[in-house]
PDB file of C-alpha atoms in Angstrom:
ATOM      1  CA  UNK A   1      98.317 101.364  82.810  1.00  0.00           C
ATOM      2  CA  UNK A   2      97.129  98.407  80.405  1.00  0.00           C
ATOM      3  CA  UNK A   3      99.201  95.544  80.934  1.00  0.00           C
ATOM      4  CA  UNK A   4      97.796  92.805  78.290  1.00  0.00           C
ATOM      5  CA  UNK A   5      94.449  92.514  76.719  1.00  0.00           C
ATOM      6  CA  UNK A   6      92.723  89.090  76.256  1.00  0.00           C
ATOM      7  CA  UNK A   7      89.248  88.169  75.167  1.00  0.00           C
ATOM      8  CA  UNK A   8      87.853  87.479  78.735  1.00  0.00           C
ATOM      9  CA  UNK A   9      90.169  89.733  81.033  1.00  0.00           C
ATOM     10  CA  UNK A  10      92.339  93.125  80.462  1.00  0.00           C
ATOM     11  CA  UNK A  11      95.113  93.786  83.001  1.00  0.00           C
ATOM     12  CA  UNK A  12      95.893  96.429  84.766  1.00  0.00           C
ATOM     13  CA  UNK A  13      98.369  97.907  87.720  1.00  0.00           C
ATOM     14  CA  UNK A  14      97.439  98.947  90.478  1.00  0.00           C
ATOM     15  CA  UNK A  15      98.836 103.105  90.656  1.00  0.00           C
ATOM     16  CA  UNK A  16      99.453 104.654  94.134  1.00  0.00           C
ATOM     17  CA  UNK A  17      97.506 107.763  94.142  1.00  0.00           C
ATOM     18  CA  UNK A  18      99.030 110.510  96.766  1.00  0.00           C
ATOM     19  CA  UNK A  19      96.475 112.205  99.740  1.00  0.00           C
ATOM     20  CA  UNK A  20      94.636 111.148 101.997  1.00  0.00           C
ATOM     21  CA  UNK A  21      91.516 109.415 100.814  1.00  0.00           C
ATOM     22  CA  UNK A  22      87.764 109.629 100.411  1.00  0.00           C
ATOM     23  CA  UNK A  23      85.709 110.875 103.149  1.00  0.00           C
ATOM     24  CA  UNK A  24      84.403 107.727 104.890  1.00  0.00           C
ATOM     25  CA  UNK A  25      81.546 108.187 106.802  1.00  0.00           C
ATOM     26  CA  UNK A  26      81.454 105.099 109.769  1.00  0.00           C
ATOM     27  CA  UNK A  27      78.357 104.588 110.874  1.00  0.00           C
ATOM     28  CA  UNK A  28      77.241 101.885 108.701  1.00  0.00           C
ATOM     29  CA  UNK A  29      73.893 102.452 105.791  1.00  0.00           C
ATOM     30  CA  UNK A  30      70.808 101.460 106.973  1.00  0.00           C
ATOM     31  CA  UNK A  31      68.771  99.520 104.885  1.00  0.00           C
ATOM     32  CA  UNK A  32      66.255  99.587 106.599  1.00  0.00           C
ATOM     33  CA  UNK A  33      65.077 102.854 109.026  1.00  0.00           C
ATOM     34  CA  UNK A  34      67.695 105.286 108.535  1.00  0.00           C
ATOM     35  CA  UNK A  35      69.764 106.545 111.717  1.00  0.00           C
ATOM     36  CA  UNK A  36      70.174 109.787 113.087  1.00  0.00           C
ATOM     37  CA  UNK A  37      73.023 112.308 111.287  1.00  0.00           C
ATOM     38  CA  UNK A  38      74.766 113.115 114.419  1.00  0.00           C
ATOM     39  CA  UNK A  39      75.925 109.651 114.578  1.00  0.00           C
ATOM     40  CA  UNK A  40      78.564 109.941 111.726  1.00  0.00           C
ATOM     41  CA  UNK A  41      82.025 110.293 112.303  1.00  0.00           C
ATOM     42  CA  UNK A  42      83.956 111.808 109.474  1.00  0.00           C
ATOM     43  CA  UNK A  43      87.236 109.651 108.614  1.00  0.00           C
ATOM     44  CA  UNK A  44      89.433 109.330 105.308  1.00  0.00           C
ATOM     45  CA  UNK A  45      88.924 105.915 103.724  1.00  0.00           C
ATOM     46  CA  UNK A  46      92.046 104.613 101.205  1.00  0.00           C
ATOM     47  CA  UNK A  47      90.735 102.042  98.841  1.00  0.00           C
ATOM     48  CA  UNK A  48      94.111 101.149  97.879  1.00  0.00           C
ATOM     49  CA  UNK A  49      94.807 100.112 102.045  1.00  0.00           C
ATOM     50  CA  UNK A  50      91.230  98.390 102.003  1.00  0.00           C
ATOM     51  CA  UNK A  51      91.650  96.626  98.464  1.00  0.00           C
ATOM     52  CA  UNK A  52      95.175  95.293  98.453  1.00  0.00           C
ATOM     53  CA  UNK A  53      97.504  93.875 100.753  1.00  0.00           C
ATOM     54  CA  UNK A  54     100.416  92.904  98.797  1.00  0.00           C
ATOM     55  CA  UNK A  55     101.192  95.700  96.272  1.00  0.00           C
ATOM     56  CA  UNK A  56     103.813  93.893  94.337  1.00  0.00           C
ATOM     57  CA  UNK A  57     101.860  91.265  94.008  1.00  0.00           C
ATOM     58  CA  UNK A  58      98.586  92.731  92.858  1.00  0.00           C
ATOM     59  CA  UNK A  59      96.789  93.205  89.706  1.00  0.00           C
ATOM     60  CA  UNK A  60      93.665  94.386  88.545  1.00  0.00           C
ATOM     61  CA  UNK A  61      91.399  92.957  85.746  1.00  0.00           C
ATOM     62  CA  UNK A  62      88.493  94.256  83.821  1.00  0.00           C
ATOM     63  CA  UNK A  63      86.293  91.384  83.242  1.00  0.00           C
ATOM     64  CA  UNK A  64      84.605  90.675  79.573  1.00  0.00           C
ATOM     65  CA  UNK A  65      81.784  87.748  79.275  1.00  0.00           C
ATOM     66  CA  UNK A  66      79.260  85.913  81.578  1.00  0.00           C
ATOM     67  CA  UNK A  67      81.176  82.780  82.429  1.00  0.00           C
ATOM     68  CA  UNK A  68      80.687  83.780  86.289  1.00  0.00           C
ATOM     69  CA  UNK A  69      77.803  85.867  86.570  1.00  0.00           C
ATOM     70  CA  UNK A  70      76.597  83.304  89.312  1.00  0.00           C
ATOM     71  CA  UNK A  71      79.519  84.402  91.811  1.00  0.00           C
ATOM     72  CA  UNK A  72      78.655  87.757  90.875  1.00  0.00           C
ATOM     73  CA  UNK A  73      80.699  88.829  88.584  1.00  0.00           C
ATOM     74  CA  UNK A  74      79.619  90.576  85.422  1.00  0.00           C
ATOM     75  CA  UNK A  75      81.037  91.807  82.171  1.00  0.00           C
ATOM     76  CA  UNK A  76      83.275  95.306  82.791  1.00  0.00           C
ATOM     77  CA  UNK A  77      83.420  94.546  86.242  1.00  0.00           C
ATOM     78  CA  UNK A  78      87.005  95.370  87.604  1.00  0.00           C
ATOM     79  CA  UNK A  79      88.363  92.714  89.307  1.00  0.00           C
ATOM     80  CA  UNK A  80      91.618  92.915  92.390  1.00  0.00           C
ATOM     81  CA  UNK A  81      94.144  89.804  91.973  1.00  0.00           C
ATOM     82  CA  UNK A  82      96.474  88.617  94.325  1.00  0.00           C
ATOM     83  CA  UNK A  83      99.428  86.306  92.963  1.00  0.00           C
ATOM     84  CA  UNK A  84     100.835  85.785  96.202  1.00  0.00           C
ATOM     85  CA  UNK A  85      97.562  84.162  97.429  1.00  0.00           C
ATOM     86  CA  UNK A  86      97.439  80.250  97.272  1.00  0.00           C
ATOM     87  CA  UNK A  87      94.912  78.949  94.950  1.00  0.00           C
ATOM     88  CA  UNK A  88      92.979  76.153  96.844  1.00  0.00           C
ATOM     89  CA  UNK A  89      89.569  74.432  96.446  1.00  0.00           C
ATOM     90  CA  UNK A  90      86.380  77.061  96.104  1.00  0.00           C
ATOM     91  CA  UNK A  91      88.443  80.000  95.312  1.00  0.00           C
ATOM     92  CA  UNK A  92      87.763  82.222  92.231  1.00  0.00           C
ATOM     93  CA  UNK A  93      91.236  82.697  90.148  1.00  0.00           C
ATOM     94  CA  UNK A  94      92.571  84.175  86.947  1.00  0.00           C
ATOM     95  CA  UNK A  95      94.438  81.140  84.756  1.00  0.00           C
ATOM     96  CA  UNK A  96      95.947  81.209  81.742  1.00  0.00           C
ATOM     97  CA  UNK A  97      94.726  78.238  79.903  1.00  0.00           C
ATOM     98  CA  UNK A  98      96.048  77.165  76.408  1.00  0.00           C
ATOM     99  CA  UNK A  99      97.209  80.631  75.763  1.00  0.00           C
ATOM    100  CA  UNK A 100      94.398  82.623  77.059  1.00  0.00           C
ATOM    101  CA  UNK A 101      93.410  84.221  80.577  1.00  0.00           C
ATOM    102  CA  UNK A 102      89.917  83.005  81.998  1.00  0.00           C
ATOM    103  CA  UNK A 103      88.384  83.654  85.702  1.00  0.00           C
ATOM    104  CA  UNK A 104      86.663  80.730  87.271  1.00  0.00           C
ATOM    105  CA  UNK A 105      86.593  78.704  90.643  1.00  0.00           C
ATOM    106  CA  UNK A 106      88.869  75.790  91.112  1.00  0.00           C
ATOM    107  CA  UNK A 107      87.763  72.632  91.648  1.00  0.00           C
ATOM    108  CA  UNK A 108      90.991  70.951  93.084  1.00  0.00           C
ATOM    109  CA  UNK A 109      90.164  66.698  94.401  1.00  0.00           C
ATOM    110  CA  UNK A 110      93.461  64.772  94.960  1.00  0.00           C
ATOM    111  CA  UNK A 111      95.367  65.410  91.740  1.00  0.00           C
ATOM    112  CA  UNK A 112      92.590  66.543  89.449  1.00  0.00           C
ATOM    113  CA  UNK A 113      91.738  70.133  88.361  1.00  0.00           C
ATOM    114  CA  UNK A 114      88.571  71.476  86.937  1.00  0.00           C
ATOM    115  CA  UNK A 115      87.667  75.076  86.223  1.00  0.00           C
ATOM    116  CA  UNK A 116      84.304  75.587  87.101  1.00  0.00           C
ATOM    117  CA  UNK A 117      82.335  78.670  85.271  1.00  0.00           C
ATOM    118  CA  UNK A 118      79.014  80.009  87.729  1.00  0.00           C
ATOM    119  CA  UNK A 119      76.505  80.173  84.447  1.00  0.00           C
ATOM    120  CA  UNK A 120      75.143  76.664  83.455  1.00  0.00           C
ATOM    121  CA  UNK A 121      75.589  77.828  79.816  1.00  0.00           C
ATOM    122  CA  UNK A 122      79.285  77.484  80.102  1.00  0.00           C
ATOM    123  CA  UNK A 123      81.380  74.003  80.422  1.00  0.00           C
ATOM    124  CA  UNK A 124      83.495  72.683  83.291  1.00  0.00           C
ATOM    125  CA  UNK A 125      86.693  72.324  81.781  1.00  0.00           C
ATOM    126  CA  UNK A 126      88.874  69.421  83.135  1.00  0.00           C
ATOM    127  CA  UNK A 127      92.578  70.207  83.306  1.00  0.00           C
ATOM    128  CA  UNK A 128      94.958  67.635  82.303  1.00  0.00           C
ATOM    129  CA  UNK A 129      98.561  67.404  80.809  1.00  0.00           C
ATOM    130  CA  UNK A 130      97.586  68.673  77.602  1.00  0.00           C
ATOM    131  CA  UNK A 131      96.785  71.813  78.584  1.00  0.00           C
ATOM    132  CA  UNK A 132      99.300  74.752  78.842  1.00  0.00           C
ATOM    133  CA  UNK A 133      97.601  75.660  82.734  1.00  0.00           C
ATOM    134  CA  UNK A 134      99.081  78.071  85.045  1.00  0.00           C
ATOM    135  CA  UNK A 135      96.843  79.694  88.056  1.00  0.00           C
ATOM    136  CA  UNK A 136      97.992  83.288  87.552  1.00  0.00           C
ATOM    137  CA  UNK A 137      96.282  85.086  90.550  1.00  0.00           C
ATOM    138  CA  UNK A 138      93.403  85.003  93.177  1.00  0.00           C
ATOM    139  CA  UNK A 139      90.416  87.436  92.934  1.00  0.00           C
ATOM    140  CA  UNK A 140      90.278  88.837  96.427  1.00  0.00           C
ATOM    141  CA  UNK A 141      87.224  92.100  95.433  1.00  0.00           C
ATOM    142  CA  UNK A 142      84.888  92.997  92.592  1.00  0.00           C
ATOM    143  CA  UNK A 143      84.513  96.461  92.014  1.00  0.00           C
ATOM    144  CA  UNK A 144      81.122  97.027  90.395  1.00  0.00           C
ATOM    145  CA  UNK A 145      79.702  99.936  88.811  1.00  0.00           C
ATOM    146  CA  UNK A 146      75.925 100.596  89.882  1.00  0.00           C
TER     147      UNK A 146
END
């Protein structure tokens, strides 16, 4: 379910799907010389158990642009959020910023804040009192499409 649409992000709930899961097959990918097949063990894998840990809390974003590329993150990729999470130094969040959402990594020294984009064609942007600021959420996984 669409929550709100923005020009960077699009929100979206997480929805409880019943069963039991994918087949998960533990016994690691080799990237290099593949192992032997009678080494798998067949479980049931829920992505919603591996992906997020505090269900009221959690939102998912789609993201649109290239502000953070360098952290990996890429236009339509699908991004978990955590609001109960607290947003520190180094970690990648959602804000909304003079009436817009935007994903970056916060730059937090003493009382300053900077939102820091991962693509040298973007600007830091300094936070200060003129700016309608609120960190909305901390991106805990990217979900990527290959």
């Amino acid at each position: 379910m669409i929550l709100h649409k923005s020009s960077a992000l699009t929100f979206f709930t997480p929805e409880t799907i019943g069963g039991l899961g994918a087949l998960f097959f533990d016994a690691g990918i080799a990237a290099g010389f593949p192992s032997p097949a009678e080494d798998f063990k067949e479980q049931r894998l829920s992505l919603d158990r591996e992906l997020i840990k505090n269900k009221e809390a959690t939102f998912f974003a789609r993201v649109s642009g290239q502000s953070m590329i360098g952290a990996g993150l890429e236009d339509n990729d699908l991004l978990v959020i955590d609001r109960s999470i607290e947003p520190i130094n180094n970690k990648i969040a959602v804000c909304f910023l003079d009436g817009e959402f935007t994903v970056k990594r916060l730059r937090v020294d003493k009382d300053e804040v900077w939102l820091q984009p991962e693509n040298p064609n973007y600007p830091i942007i300094k936070i200060t009192d003129d700016n309608d600021f609120v960190i909305w959420g901390i991106v805990t996984n990217v979900i990527k499409k290959v």
